[in-house]
Amino acid sequence: MEVIKNIINGEEAPAVSGEAFENINPATEEVIAEVASSGAEDVNKAVESAQAAFDGGWGAMPAAARAAALKKFCAVLTEHAEDLAKTESLDVGKPIKFATYMDAPLTSMLFDYAAGICDKVRGTYYQVDDNYLCYTCHEPMGVAACIIPWNFPLLITAIKVAPALAAGNTVILKPSKDTPMSANLVGKLALEAGLPPGVLNVVQGPGRVTGQALAEHPDVPKISFTGSTQVGIQVMKTGAEQVKSMTMELGGKNPNIIFDDADLEAAVSGSLFTGFINSGQICTSGSRILVQESIAKEFTDALVAKAAELVVGPPSEMTTDQGPIITEEHYKEVLDFIALGEKECETIYKASLPEDLDKGFFVPVHIFGLQDTSCALFRREVFGPILTITTFKDEDEAVALANDSMYGLSASFWTKDFGRVNRMARAIKSGIIWGNTCHYVTPDAPYGGYKHSGVGVELGVEGLKDFMKTKTVYLNAGPDKMALK
Ligand code: NAD
């Protein structure tokens, strides 16, 4: 069985306490690794190592040299893309085709992008007075904690670690205790690529202990967190005590709106993708379908027919479309939501599982009809393969339903009316809008949530600057005017 240790100061080490926990394969329920269960002492060591690496050169390194180091890291990640995809698939239960064609190549793209922009972040010159020179410069913050969830651990590692390093920070990466493996592999590959010890540290452990110790550590000025809104609020409260810079990528309950003039085939295909990719365990899942009354039956019949074609099975097989839910605990939560749907909604479609899947946390796809928007299935993030379908009469009602949520992460809509595309893009209160598409993301454009879905942005130059401080400099070359008398 694999033993997963922390990576601190360029070396692998068990938790100081010697404690470890088991990592379970969600598709087989077998124990696949024993993982270091870190406490405050391990976090202290990681922070010391990251601070020493920052002070020892990484923070002050010319940006072009950092770009070269990141390019090399990117090359090593690309060389190991197959290992990374297999590791992710095993640990998360993610179908290997998605890990191979999405998570692993996107990881390389994100490091490549960060390497490319790290020497291109420039300050601004301000015109003031003949004798004065005023400009801004962007500086790294120091030690950045990157706390990540279990649903896309490899990709979210890249989304955070690549810009954090490119900005000149050193990093402590803390994966979810349910998915420790890809972060560990990325940490090892950083060393193989020659990143100096302490530049990227990986500490494993439960959120309430390891994550909490990071959030409250006085020498960690930056926290970049992706996870649930509930835990994000907790982390913000902890970090606020020390006025930390915090980026929060949190939960979502996203509308996916189908108008009667939509390209139906594209809308059905997109709705299936956004509803069931990663077994619905994706923050930007368009899990609230809103469909115009006049085409509701036609759309629903087509969606059900497509859903019936999904292949549920072992994540390691290339033909598998849908794998398991991450843990037994979450599996039970999703089953509770299904029970609620069966009680309070119309069951439109309920898939059955292949008989040979007698182990693993597999949940069959469910589609519910729902008109009572007070129902928890309309409001709460399920993170499972469950879609609800709610009908609307016109555009105004679609917008009202779409915005009737505490969340504001993403929204997608399908229509051929270009005027409506523009109106919808402005009317919906979400950070990411997809018109006639879904889940399209480029490393160059910012990504972040409105309302309870987050604070700050990731990706793009904006995401890089989120890991930096802005300093404003005034230099006087003439007589000083700031005299009291
Ligand atoms: P979670 O909030 O339970 O955990 C996220 C991370 O925080 C984990 O590493 C966990 O160990 C750590 N943690 C837990 N308690 C902590 C504490 N007190 N202090 C510091 N760290 C702590 O989330 P999850 O169940 O791993 O992931 C699912 C959630 O993530 C969903 O709500 C989903 O919407 C969200 N998510 C959001 C985005 C986005 O970009 N907005 C992307 C992916 C996932």
Short mmCIF file of C-alpha atoms and ligand atoms in Angstrom, two decimals:
data_model
loop_
_atom_site.label_atom_id
_atom_site.label_comp_id
_atom_site.label_asym_id
_atom_site.label_seq_id
_atom_site.Cartn_x
_atom_site.Cartn_y
_atom_site.Cartn_z
CA MET A 1 0.00 0.00 0.00
CA GLU A 2 1.23 3.49 -0.82
CA VAL A 3 2.43 5.60 2.10
CA ILE A 4 1.83 9.32 1.54
CA LYS A 5 3.98 11.65 3.60
CA ASN A 6 4.24 15.41 3.81
CA ILE A 7 6.71 17.20 1.55
CA ILE A 8 8.46 19.86 3.59
CA ASN A 9 11.70 21.61 2.69
CA GLY A 10 12.28 19.25 -0.20
CA GLU A 11 11.96 16.10 1.89
CA GLU A 12 9.23 13.58 2.51
CA ALA A 13 8.37 13.21 6.17
CA PRO A 14 5.63 11.48 8.21
CA ALA A 15 3.54 13.59 10.58
CA VAL A 16 5.51 14.59 13.70
CA SER A 17 2.89 12.78 15.80
CA GLY A 18 3.33 9.62 13.70
CA GLU A 19 -0.42 9.64 13.08
CA ALA A 20 -1.84 8.55 9.74
CA PHE A 21 -5.26 7.95 8.18
CA GLU A 22 -6.51 5.64 5.47
CA ASN A 23 -7.31 6.75 1.95
CA ILE A 24 -10.18 4.83 0.35
CA ASN A 25 -10.77 4.13 -3.34
CA PRO A 26 -14.38 5.31 -3.83
CA ALA A 27 -14.97 2.83 -6.64
CA THR A 28 -13.93 -0.30 -4.70
CA GLU A 29 -13.99 0.80 -1.03
CA GLU A 30 -10.45 -0.60 -0.70
CA VAL A 31 -7.76 1.17 1.31
CA ILE A 32 -5.24 2.44 -1.24
CA ALA A 33 -2.92 4.57 0.87
CA GLU A 34 -1.90 5.53 4.36
CA VAL A 35 -1.58 9.27 4.70
CA ALA A 36 0.27 11.53 7.15
CA SER A 37 -2.20 13.20 9.50
CA SER A 38 -0.52 16.54 10.13
CA GLY A 39 -0.97 18.75 13.15
CA ALA A 40 0.15 22.26 14.07
CA GLU A 41 3.79 21.13 14.46
CA ASP A 42 3.92 19.92 10.85
CA VAL A 43 2.29 23.13 9.66
CA ASN A 44 4.86 25.17 11.63
CA LYS A 45 7.68 23.28 9.94
CA ALA A 46 6.14 23.80 6.51
CA VAL A 47 5.73 27.53 7.16
CA GLU A 48 9.34 27.83 8.35
CA SER A 49 10.54 26.02 5.25
CA ALA A 50 8.38 28.14 2.92
CA GLN A 51 9.49 31.37 4.61
CA ALA A 52 13.16 30.36 4.37
CA ALA A 53 12.73 29.56 0.65
CA PHE A 54 11.00 32.91 0.10
CA ASP A 55 13.71 34.86 1.95
CA GLY A 56 16.44 32.71 0.48
CA GLY A 57 15.83 33.69 -3.11
CA TRP A 58 12.48 32.70 -4.62
CA GLY A 59 10.74 35.93 -3.56
CA ALA A 60 13.44 38.20 -4.96
CA MET A 61 14.31 36.12 -8.02
CA PRO A 62 14.03 38.00 -11.32
CA ALA A 63 10.67 37.13 -12.84
CA ALA A 64 12.31 35.75 -15.99
CA ALA A 65 14.27 33.24 -13.90
CA ARG A 66 11.07 32.19 -12.13
CA ALA A 67 9.42 31.80 -15.53
CA ALA A 68 12.24 29.46 -16.61
CA ALA A 69 11.85 27.38 -13.42
CA LEU A 70 8.08 27.13 -13.96
CA LYS A 71 8.51 26.14 -17.60
CA LYS A 72 10.72 23.28 -16.48
CA PHE A 73 8.15 22.28 -13.87
CA CYS A 74 5.47 22.38 -16.56
CA ALA A 75 7.58 20.15 -18.82
CA VAL A 76 7.96 17.56 -16.03
CA LEU A 77 4.20 17.66 -15.31
CA THR A 78 3.49 17.15 -19.02
CA GLU A 79 5.94 14.24 -19.16
CA HIS A 80 4.03 12.64 -16.25
CA ALA A 81 0.55 13.49 -17.57
CA GLU A 82 -0.44 9.83 -17.75
CA ASP A 83 0.64 9.15 -14.14
CA LEU A 84 -1.19 12.27 -12.99
CA ALA A 85 -4.38 11.24 -14.81
CA LYS A 86 -4.26 7.68 -13.43
CA THR A 87 -3.58 8.93 -9.90
CA GLU A 88 -6.47 11.38 -10.08
CA SER A 89 -8.84 8.77 -11.48
CA LEU A 90 -7.94 6.25 -8.77
CA ASP A 91 -8.16 8.72 -5.91
CA VAL A 92 -11.25 10.72 -6.92
CA GLY A 93 -13.12 7.96 -8.79
CA LYS A 94 -13.06 10.24 -11.84
CA PRO A 95 -13.50 8.44 -15.18
CA ILE A 96 -10.06 8.07 -16.73
CA LYS A 97 -11.13 9.65 -20.01
CA PHE A 98 -11.87 12.94 -18.26
CA ALA A 99 -8.69 12.78 -16.14
CA THR A 100 -6.70 12.07 -19.32
CA TYR A 101 -8.29 14.56 -21.69
CA MET A 102 -9.25 17.35 -19.27
CA ASP A 103 -7.54 17.41 -15.87
CA ALA A 104 -3.99 16.44 -16.86
CA PRO A 105 -3.61 18.58 -20.02
CA LEU A 106 -5.34 21.57 -18.39
CA THR A 107 -2.87 21.28 -15.51
CA SER A 108 0.02 21.65 -17.97
CA MET A 109 -1.77 24.54 -19.72
CA LEU A 110 -2.17 26.39 -16.43
CA PHE A 111 1.51 26.07 -15.50
CA ASP A 112 2.49 27.04 -19.03
CA TYR A 113 0.26 30.12 -18.85
CA ALA A 114 1.59 31.14 -15.41
CA ALA A 115 5.20 30.71 -16.59
CA GLY A 116 4.36 32.90 -19.58
CA ILE A 117 2.90 35.82 -17.62
CA CYS A 118 5.06 35.93 -14.53
CA ASP A 119 7.51 38.37 -16.09
CA LYS A 120 4.74 40.41 -17.70
CA VAL A 121 2.95 41.80 -14.65
CA ARG A 122 3.78 45.47 -14.72
CA GLY A 123 3.01 48.40 -12.52
CA THR A 124 1.55 51.69 -13.72
CA TYR A 125 3.17 55.10 -14.10
CA TYR A 126 1.07 58.04 -12.86
CA GLN A 127 1.41 61.56 -14.19
CA VAL A 128 1.64 63.90 -11.17
CA ASP A 129 3.99 66.86 -11.01
CA ASP A 130 7.18 67.77 -12.84
CA ASN A 131 9.34 66.85 -9.87
CA TYR A 132 7.47 63.77 -8.81
CA LEU A 133 7.60 60.24 -10.09
CA CYS A 134 4.70 58.03 -9.02
CA TYR A 135 4.37 54.39 -9.93
CA THR A 136 3.01 51.11 -8.62
CA CYS A 137 4.76 47.79 -8.41
CA HIS A 138 3.33 44.39 -7.59
CA GLU A 139 5.16 42.30 -5.03
CA PRO A 140 4.73 38.74 -3.76
CA MET A 141 3.12 38.32 -0.36
CA GLY A 142 5.37 35.64 1.12
CA VAL A 143 3.98 32.26 2.16
CA ALA A 144 0.70 31.39 0.44
CA ALA A 145 -1.55 28.61 1.75
CA CYS A 146 -3.50 26.85 -1.00
CA ILE A 147 -6.35 24.83 0.55
CA ILE A 148 -8.18 22.67 -1.98
CA PRO A 149 -11.24 20.39 -2.15
CA TRP A 150 -11.58 16.79 -3.35
CA ASN A 151 -13.57 17.17 -6.57
CA PHE A 152 -10.80 18.46 -8.90
CA PRO A 153 -7.68 18.23 -6.74
CA LEU A 154 -5.15 18.16 -9.59
CA LEU A 155 -6.73 20.97 -11.57
CA ILE A 156 -7.32 23.16 -8.53
CA THR A 157 -3.72 22.56 -7.43
CA ALA A 158 -2.66 23.98 -10.78
CA ILE A 159 -5.18 26.86 -10.65
CA LYS A 160 -3.69 28.00 -7.33
CA VAL A 161 -0.07 26.83 -7.18
CA ALA A 162 0.94 27.99 -10.68
CA PRO A 163 0.03 31.69 -10.18
CA ALA A 164 1.10 31.68 -6.52
CA LEU A 165 4.61 30.59 -7.53
CA ALA A 166 4.65 32.78 -10.63
CA ALA A 167 3.89 35.79 -8.42
CA GLY A 168 6.99 34.97 -6.37
CA ASN A 169 5.34 33.45 -3.32
CA THR A 170 6.30 30.15 -1.78
CA VAL A 171 3.46 27.72 -1.19
CA ILE A 172 1.96 25.30 1.27
CA LEU A 173 -0.54 23.11 -0.52
CA LYS A 174 -3.16 21.34 1.60
CA PRO A 175 -5.34 18.86 -0.25
CA SER A 176 -8.55 17.36 1.11
CA LYS A 177 -8.00 14.33 3.31
CA ASP A 178 -10.20 12.40 0.86
CA THR A 179 -7.87 13.03 -2.11
CA PRO A 180 -4.25 13.31 -1.01
CA MET A 181 -2.60 11.64 -4.01
CA SER A 182 -2.29 14.11 -6.90
CA ALA A 183 -1.02 16.92 -4.63
CA ASN A 184 1.62 14.53 -3.32
CA LEU A 185 2.65 13.59 -6.87
CA VAL A 186 2.78 17.25 -7.95
CA GLY A 187 4.97 17.99 -4.88
CA LYS A 188 7.37 15.20 -5.86
CA LEU A 189 7.46 16.35 -9.49
CA ALA A 190 8.31 19.89 -8.36
CA LEU A 191 11.44 18.49 -6.75
CA GLU A 192 12.23 16.41 -9.84
CA ALA A 193 11.91 19.63 -11.88
CA GLY A 194 14.49 21.28 -9.63
CA LEU A 195 12.28 23.76 -7.73
CA PRO A 196 14.32 24.76 -4.67
CA PRO A 197 13.39 22.99 -1.39
CA GLY A 198 10.62 24.78 0.49
CA VAL A 199 9.20 26.56 -2.56
CA LEU A 200 6.32 24.07 -2.77
CA ASN A 201 5.45 22.20 0.42
CA VAL A 202 2.55 19.74 0.69
CA VAL A 203 0.93 19.05 4.05
CA GLN A 204 -1.68 16.35 4.36
CA GLY A 205 -4.40 16.09 6.97
CA PRO A 206 -7.95 16.83 8.04
CA GLY A 207 -9.28 20.33 7.44
CA ARG A 208 -10.32 21.04 10.99
CA VAL A 209 -6.75 20.41 12.20
CA THR A 210 -4.26 20.95 9.36
CA GLY A 211 -6.28 23.52 7.42
CA GLN A 212 -7.19 25.38 10.58
CA ALA A 213 -3.52 25.53 11.66
CA LEU A 214 -2.64 27.06 8.29
CA ALA A 215 -5.48 29.57 8.40
CA GLU A 216 -4.47 30.80 11.84
CA HIS A 217 -0.69 30.81 11.32
CA PRO A 218 0.67 34.36 11.74
CA ASP A 219 3.34 33.90 9.05
CA VAL A 220 0.89 32.93 6.30
CA PRO A 221 -0.35 36.24 4.87
CA LYS A 222 -2.26 34.72 1.94
CA ILE A 223 -4.95 32.06 1.90
CA SER A 224 -6.37 30.83 -1.35
CA PHE A 225 -9.26 28.52 -0.50
CA THR A 226 -11.57 26.45 -2.66
CA GLY A 227 -14.29 24.48 -0.93
CA SER A 228 -17.74 24.76 0.57
CA THR A 229 -19.28 28.09 1.52
CA GLN A 230 -19.73 26.88 5.08
CA VAL A 231 -16.03 26.07 5.59
CA GLY A 232 -14.99 29.14 3.58
CA ILE A 233 -16.84 31.38 6.03
CA GLN A 234 -15.06 29.65 8.90
CA VAL A 235 -11.67 30.14 7.23
CA MET A 236 -12.47 33.81 6.56
CA LYS A 237 -13.32 34.35 10.22
CA THR A 238 -10.05 32.71 11.29
CA GLY A 239 -7.96 34.63 8.75
CA ALA A 240 -9.68 37.92 9.57
CA GLU A 241 -8.04 37.88 13.02
CA GLN A 242 -4.76 38.58 11.25
CA VAL A 243 -6.13 40.58 8.35
CA LYS A 244 -4.97 38.00 5.82
CA SER A 245 -5.53 38.35 2.11
CA MET A 246 -8.12 35.72 1.23
CA THR A 247 -9.41 34.38 -2.04
CA MET A 248 -12.52 32.25 -1.70
CA GLU A 249 -13.88 29.97 -4.43
CA LEU A 250 -16.98 28.50 -2.86
CA GLY A 251 -20.16 26.58 -3.61
CA GLY A 252 -22.75 27.02 -6.33
CA LYS A 253 -26.31 26.08 -7.29
CA ASN A 254 -26.18 27.14 -10.86
CA PRO A 255 -29.05 27.73 -13.30
CA ASN A 256 -28.95 26.19 -16.77
CA ILE A 257 -31.67 27.93 -18.82
CA ILE A 258 -33.19 26.60 -22.03
CA PHE A 259 -35.29 28.99 -24.15
CA ASP A 260 -37.75 27.80 -26.75
CA ASP A 261 -35.56 29.07 -29.60
CA ALA A 262 -32.48 27.13 -28.44
CA ASP A 263 -30.56 24.67 -30.60
CA LEU A 264 -32.18 21.77 -28.78
CA GLU A 265 -29.52 19.19 -29.55
CA ALA A 266 -26.75 21.46 -28.22
CA ALA A 267 -28.83 22.39 -25.15
CA VAL A 268 -29.55 18.73 -24.32
CA SER A 269 -25.94 17.72 -24.79
CA GLY A 270 -24.70 20.66 -22.67
CA SER A 271 -27.28 19.95 -19.97
CA LEU A 272 -26.18 16.33 -19.73
CA PHE A 273 -22.53 17.41 -19.49
CA THR A 274 -23.04 20.10 -16.87
CA GLY A 275 -25.40 17.92 -14.83
CA PHE A 276 -23.46 14.71 -14.67
CA ILE A 277 -19.75 15.35 -15.35
CA ASN A 278 -17.75 14.12 -12.35
CA SER A 279 -20.99 12.56 -11.05
CA GLY A 280 -22.38 16.06 -10.54
CA GLN A 281 -19.55 16.84 -8.11
CA ILE A 282 -18.56 20.14 -9.68
CA CYS A 283 -19.07 23.62 -8.26
CA THR A 284 -20.25 25.00 -11.63
CA SER A 285 -22.72 22.17 -12.27
CA GLY A 286 -25.85 23.55 -13.95
CA SER A 287 -27.91 21.47 -11.57
CA ARG A 288 -30.98 23.75 -11.71
CA ILE A 289 -32.43 23.38 -15.18
CA LEU A 290 -34.95 26.09 -16.09
CA VAL A 291 -36.78 25.32 -19.30
CA GLN A 292 -39.38 27.37 -21.18
CA GLU A 293 -42.83 25.81 -20.79
CA SER A 294 -43.49 25.50 -24.52
CA ILE A 295 -40.57 23.11 -25.09
CA ALA A 296 -40.41 21.48 -21.65
CA LYS A 297 -41.69 18.09 -22.78
CA GLU A 298 -39.58 17.91 -25.93
CA PHE A 299 -36.44 18.95 -24.01
CA THR A 300 -37.09 16.62 -21.07
CA ASP A 301 -37.74 13.59 -23.29
CA ALA A 302 -34.51 14.23 -25.20
CA LEU A 303 -32.51 14.72 -21.98
CA VAL A 304 -33.86 11.51 -20.45
CA ALA A 305 -33.02 9.59 -23.63
CA LYS A 306 -29.43 10.89 -23.49
CA ALA A 307 -29.11 10.25 -19.75
CA ALA A 308 -30.12 6.62 -20.32
CA GLU A 309 -27.03 6.21 -22.53
CA LEU A 310 -24.56 7.14 -19.76
CA VAL A 311 -22.20 4.29 -18.92
CA VAL A 312 -21.70 3.90 -15.17
CA GLY A 313 -18.72 1.79 -14.23
CA PRO A 314 -15.12 1.47 -13.04
CA PRO A 315 -13.32 4.82 -13.46
CA SER A 316 -10.29 3.05 -14.93
CA GLU A 317 -12.20 2.05 -18.08
CA MET A 318 -12.12 4.44 -21.04
CA THR A 319 -15.80 3.75 -21.81
CA THR A 320 -17.00 4.91 -18.38
CA ASP A 321 -18.96 8.20 -18.33
CA GLN A 322 -19.90 8.20 -14.66
CA GLY A 323 -17.91 7.03 -11.64
CA PRO A 324 -18.72 6.93 -7.92
CA ILE A 325 -19.34 9.61 -5.30
CA ILE A 326 -16.24 10.52 -3.32
CA THR A 327 -16.90 9.01 0.13
CA GLU A 328 -19.43 6.88 1.96
CA GLU A 329 -20.42 9.91 4.03
CA HIS A 330 -21.15 12.02 0.95
CA TYR A 331 -22.84 9.05 -0.76
CA LYS A 332 -25.33 8.94 2.13
CA GLU A 333 -25.94 12.70 1.86
CA VAL A 334 -26.71 12.34 -1.86
CA LEU A 335 -29.08 9.42 -1.15
CA ASP A 336 -30.88 11.64 1.38
CA PHE A 337 -31.37 14.27 -1.34
CA ILE A 338 -32.79 11.57 -3.63
CA ALA A 339 -35.20 10.50 -0.89
CA LEU A 340 -36.26 14.14 -0.53
CA GLY A 341 -36.74 14.47 -4.30
CA GLU A 342 -38.87 11.33 -4.36
CA LYS A 343 -41.02 12.76 -1.59
CA GLU A 344 -41.36 16.38 -2.68
CA CYS A 345 -40.86 16.36 -6.47
CA GLU A 346 -41.99 14.51 -9.57
CA THR A 347 -39.52 11.71 -10.41
CA ILE A 348 -38.94 12.16 -14.13
CA TYR A 349 -36.09 9.72 -14.52
CA LYS A 350 -34.26 7.29 -12.27
CA ALA A 351 -31.39 5.27 -13.76
CA SER A 352 -30.44 1.84 -12.51
CA LEU A 353 -26.92 0.71 -11.76
CA PRO A 354 -25.21 -2.23 -13.50
CA GLU A 355 -25.64 -5.35 -11.34
CA ASP A 356 -21.92 -6.08 -11.15
CA LEU A 357 -21.27 -2.81 -9.31
CA ASP A 358 -21.71 -4.33 -5.87
CA LYS A 359 -18.94 -2.24 -4.25
CA GLY A 360 -18.19 1.48 -4.39
CA PHE A 361 -20.22 4.61 -3.81
CA PHE A 362 -22.10 4.66 -7.11
CA VAL A 363 -25.32 6.67 -7.30
CA PRO A 364 -27.73 6.33 -10.24
CA VAL A 365 -28.63 9.49 -12.16
CA HIS A 366 -31.91 11.13 -11.08
CA ILE A 367 -33.95 13.86 -12.79
CA PHE A 368 -36.75 15.51 -10.81
CA GLY A 369 -39.50 17.90 -11.87
CA LEU A 370 -39.75 20.76 -9.38
CA GLN A 371 -42.02 23.85 -9.32
CA ASP A 372 -41.92 24.64 -5.60
CA THR A 373 -38.74 26.69 -5.37
CA SER A 374 -38.70 26.52 -1.58
CA CYS A 375 -37.67 22.86 -1.95
CA ALA A 376 -34.11 22.19 -0.73
CA LEU A 377 -33.30 20.56 -4.07
CA PHE A 378 -33.73 23.96 -5.74
CA ARG A 379 -31.61 25.77 -3.16
CA ARG A 380 -28.89 23.52 -1.76
CA GLU A 381 -25.77 22.30 -3.46
CA VAL A 382 -26.17 18.52 -3.76
CA PHE A 383 -22.85 17.59 -5.42
CA GLY A 384 -24.25 14.40 -6.90
CA PRO A 385 -25.85 13.17 -10.17
CA ILE A 386 -29.20 14.87 -9.56
CA LEU A 387 -30.86 17.43 -11.83
CA THR A 388 -34.05 19.33 -11.25
CA ILE A 389 -36.20 20.73 -14.04
CA THR A 390 -38.34 23.82 -13.40
CA THR A 391 -40.42 25.47 -16.11
CA PHE A 392 -40.80 29.20 -16.79
CA LYS A 393 -43.05 31.29 -19.04
CA ASP A 394 -40.85 34.14 -20.27
CA GLU A 395 -37.44 35.76 -20.03
CA ASP A 396 -38.29 37.85 -16.95
CA GLU A 397 -39.37 34.78 -15.04
CA ALA A 398 -36.23 32.90 -16.17
CA VAL A 399 -34.01 35.70 -14.82
CA ALA A 400 -35.96 35.89 -11.55
CA LEU A 401 -35.65 32.11 -11.03
CA ALA A 402 -31.96 32.12 -12.01
CA ASN A 403 -31.13 34.85 -9.50
CA ASP A 404 -33.26 33.35 -6.72
CA SER A 405 -30.27 31.81 -4.94
CA MET A 406 -27.76 32.68 -2.23
CA TYR A 407 -25.10 31.53 -4.69
CA GLY A 408 -23.78 33.27 -7.81
CA LEU A 409 -21.04 31.15 -9.25
CA SER A 410 -21.99 30.34 -12.85
CA ALA A 411 -24.99 30.31 -15.18
CA SER A 412 -25.54 28.91 -18.65
CA PHE A 413 -28.33 29.63 -21.10
CA TRP A 414 -29.30 28.45 -24.56
CA THR A 415 -30.99 30.71 -27.13
CA LYS A 416 -30.47 31.80 -30.74
CA ASP A 417 -31.63 35.36 -30.03
CA PHE A 418 -28.47 37.49 -29.85
CA GLY A 419 -30.24 40.38 -28.13
CA ARG A 420 -31.37 38.00 -25.43
CA VAL A 421 -27.86 36.58 -25.09
CA ASN A 422 -26.64 40.06 -24.17
CA ARG A 423 -29.57 40.81 -21.86
CA MET A 424 -29.16 37.52 -20.00
CA ALA A 425 -25.40 37.95 -19.61
CA ARG A 426 -26.04 41.27 -17.83
CA ALA A 427 -29.11 40.31 -15.84
CA ILE A 428 -27.75 37.21 -14.16
CA LYS A 429 -25.89 37.78 -10.92
CA SER A 430 -23.13 35.23 -11.34
CA GLY A 431 -19.38 35.48 -11.83
CA ILE A 432 -19.22 33.17 -14.84
CA ILE A 433 -21.75 33.29 -17.67
CA TRP A 434 -21.95 30.75 -20.47
CA GLY A 435 -24.21 31.61 -23.44
CA ASN A 436 -24.83 28.60 -25.70
CA THR A 437 -22.05 26.64 -24.00
CA CYS A 438 -21.03 25.45 -20.54
CA HIS A 439 -17.84 24.85 -18.58
CA TYR A 440 -15.66 26.55 -21.16
CA VAL A 441 -12.70 28.05 -19.31
CA THR A 442 -9.48 29.60 -20.60
CA PRO A 443 -6.43 30.20 -18.37
CA ASP A 444 -6.34 33.81 -19.57
CA ALA A 445 -9.78 34.96 -18.31
CA PRO A 446 -10.65 35.54 -14.65
CA TYR A 447 -12.88 33.11 -12.80
CA GLY A 448 -14.74 33.75 -9.54
CA GLY A 449 -18.12 33.83 -7.84
CA TYR A 450 -20.67 36.44 -6.80
CA LYS A 451 -22.70 36.38 -3.57
CA HIS A 452 -22.00 33.32 -1.35
CA SER A 453 -19.96 31.72 -4.13
CA GLY A 454 -16.79 33.60 -3.41
CA VAL A 455 -14.51 36.55 -3.01
CA GLY A 456 -11.70 37.44 -5.44
CA VAL A 457 -10.81 35.78 -8.72
CA GLU A 458 -8.49 33.14 -10.04
CA LEU A 459 -6.91 32.70 -13.49
CA GLY A 460 -5.69 35.38 -15.86
CA VAL A 461 -3.55 38.35 -14.90
CA GLU A 462 -6.21 39.22 -12.29
CA GLY A 463 -5.68 35.81 -10.66
CA LEU A 464 -1.93 36.31 -10.58
CA LYS A 465 -2.33 39.76 -9.02
CA ASP A 466 -4.57 38.19 -6.37
CA PHE A 467 -1.36 36.61 -5.05
CA MET A 468 0.44 39.96 -4.92
CA LYS A 469 0.46 43.21 -2.97
CA THR A 470 0.38 46.56 -4.75
CA LYS A 471 2.90 49.12 -3.59
CA THR A 472 2.58 52.79 -4.59
CA VAL A 473 5.83 54.74 -4.80
CA TYR A 474 6.19 58.57 -4.85
CA LEU A 475 9.68 59.88 -5.59
CA ASN A 476 10.49 63.58 -5.43
CA ALA A 477 13.34 65.07 -7.44
CA GLY A 478 12.68 68.72 -6.53
CA PRO A 479 12.01 70.84 -3.42
CA ASP A 480 9.70 69.11 -0.96
CA LYS A 481 6.29 70.76 -0.66
CA MET A 482 5.08 68.94 2.43
CA ALA A 483 6.10 71.57 4.99
CA LEU A 484 3.73 72.57 7.81
CA LYS A 485 4.95 76.16 7.72
P1 NAD B 1 -14.74 21.58 2.17
O1 NAD B 1 -15.12 22.99 2.39
O2 NAD B 1 -15.27 20.55 3.07
O3 NAD B 1 -13.13 21.43 2.22
C1 NAD B 1 -12.28 22.18 1.40
C2 NAD B 1 -10.88 22.17 2.00
O4 NAD B 1 -10.90 22.88 3.25
C3 NAD B 1 -10.34 20.78 2.32
O5 NAD B 1 -8.96 20.72 2.05
C4 NAD B 1 -10.58 20.67 3.81
O6 NAD B 1 -9.70 19.76 4.44
C5 NAD B 1 -10.30 22.10 4.26
N1 NAD B 1 -10.89 22.48 5.54
C6 NAD B 1 -11.98 21.95 6.18
N2 NAD B 1 -12.19 22.59 7.36
C7 NAD B 1 -11.24 23.56 7.45
C8 NAD B 1 -10.95 24.56 8.41
N3 NAD B 1 -11.67 24.69 9.54
N4 NAD B 1 -9.91 25.39 8.20
C9 NAD B 1 -9.18 25.29 7.06
N5 NAD B 1 -9.40 24.35 6.12
C10 NAD B 1 -10.42 23.50 6.31
O7 NAD B 1 -15.09 21.28 0.63
P2 NAD B 1 -15.05 19.87 -0.11
O8 NAD B 1 -16.16 19.03 0.40
O9 NAD B 1 -13.66 19.34 -0.10
O10 NAD B 1 -15.36 20.33 -1.62
C11 NAD B 1 -16.63 20.54 -2.13
C12 NAD B 1 -17.00 22.02 -2.11
O11 NAD B 1 -16.03 22.76 -2.84
C13 NAD B 1 -18.31 22.32 -2.78
O12 NAD B 1 -19.05 23.22 -2.00
C14 NAD B 1 -17.91 22.98 -4.10
O13 NAD B 1 -18.86 23.83 -4.66
C15 NAD B 1 -16.68 23.70 -3.70
N6 NAD B 1 -15.86 23.98 -4.88
C16 NAD B 1 -15.83 25.26 -5.37
C17 NAD B 1 -15.09 25.56 -6.52
C18 NAD B 1 -15.03 26.96 -7.08
O14 NAD B 1 -14.19 27.22 -7.93
N7 NAD B 1 -15.89 27.87 -6.66
C19 NAD B 1 -14.39 24.53 -7.17
C20 NAD B 1 -14.46 23.24 -6.64
C21 NAD B 1 -15.19 22.97 -5.49
#
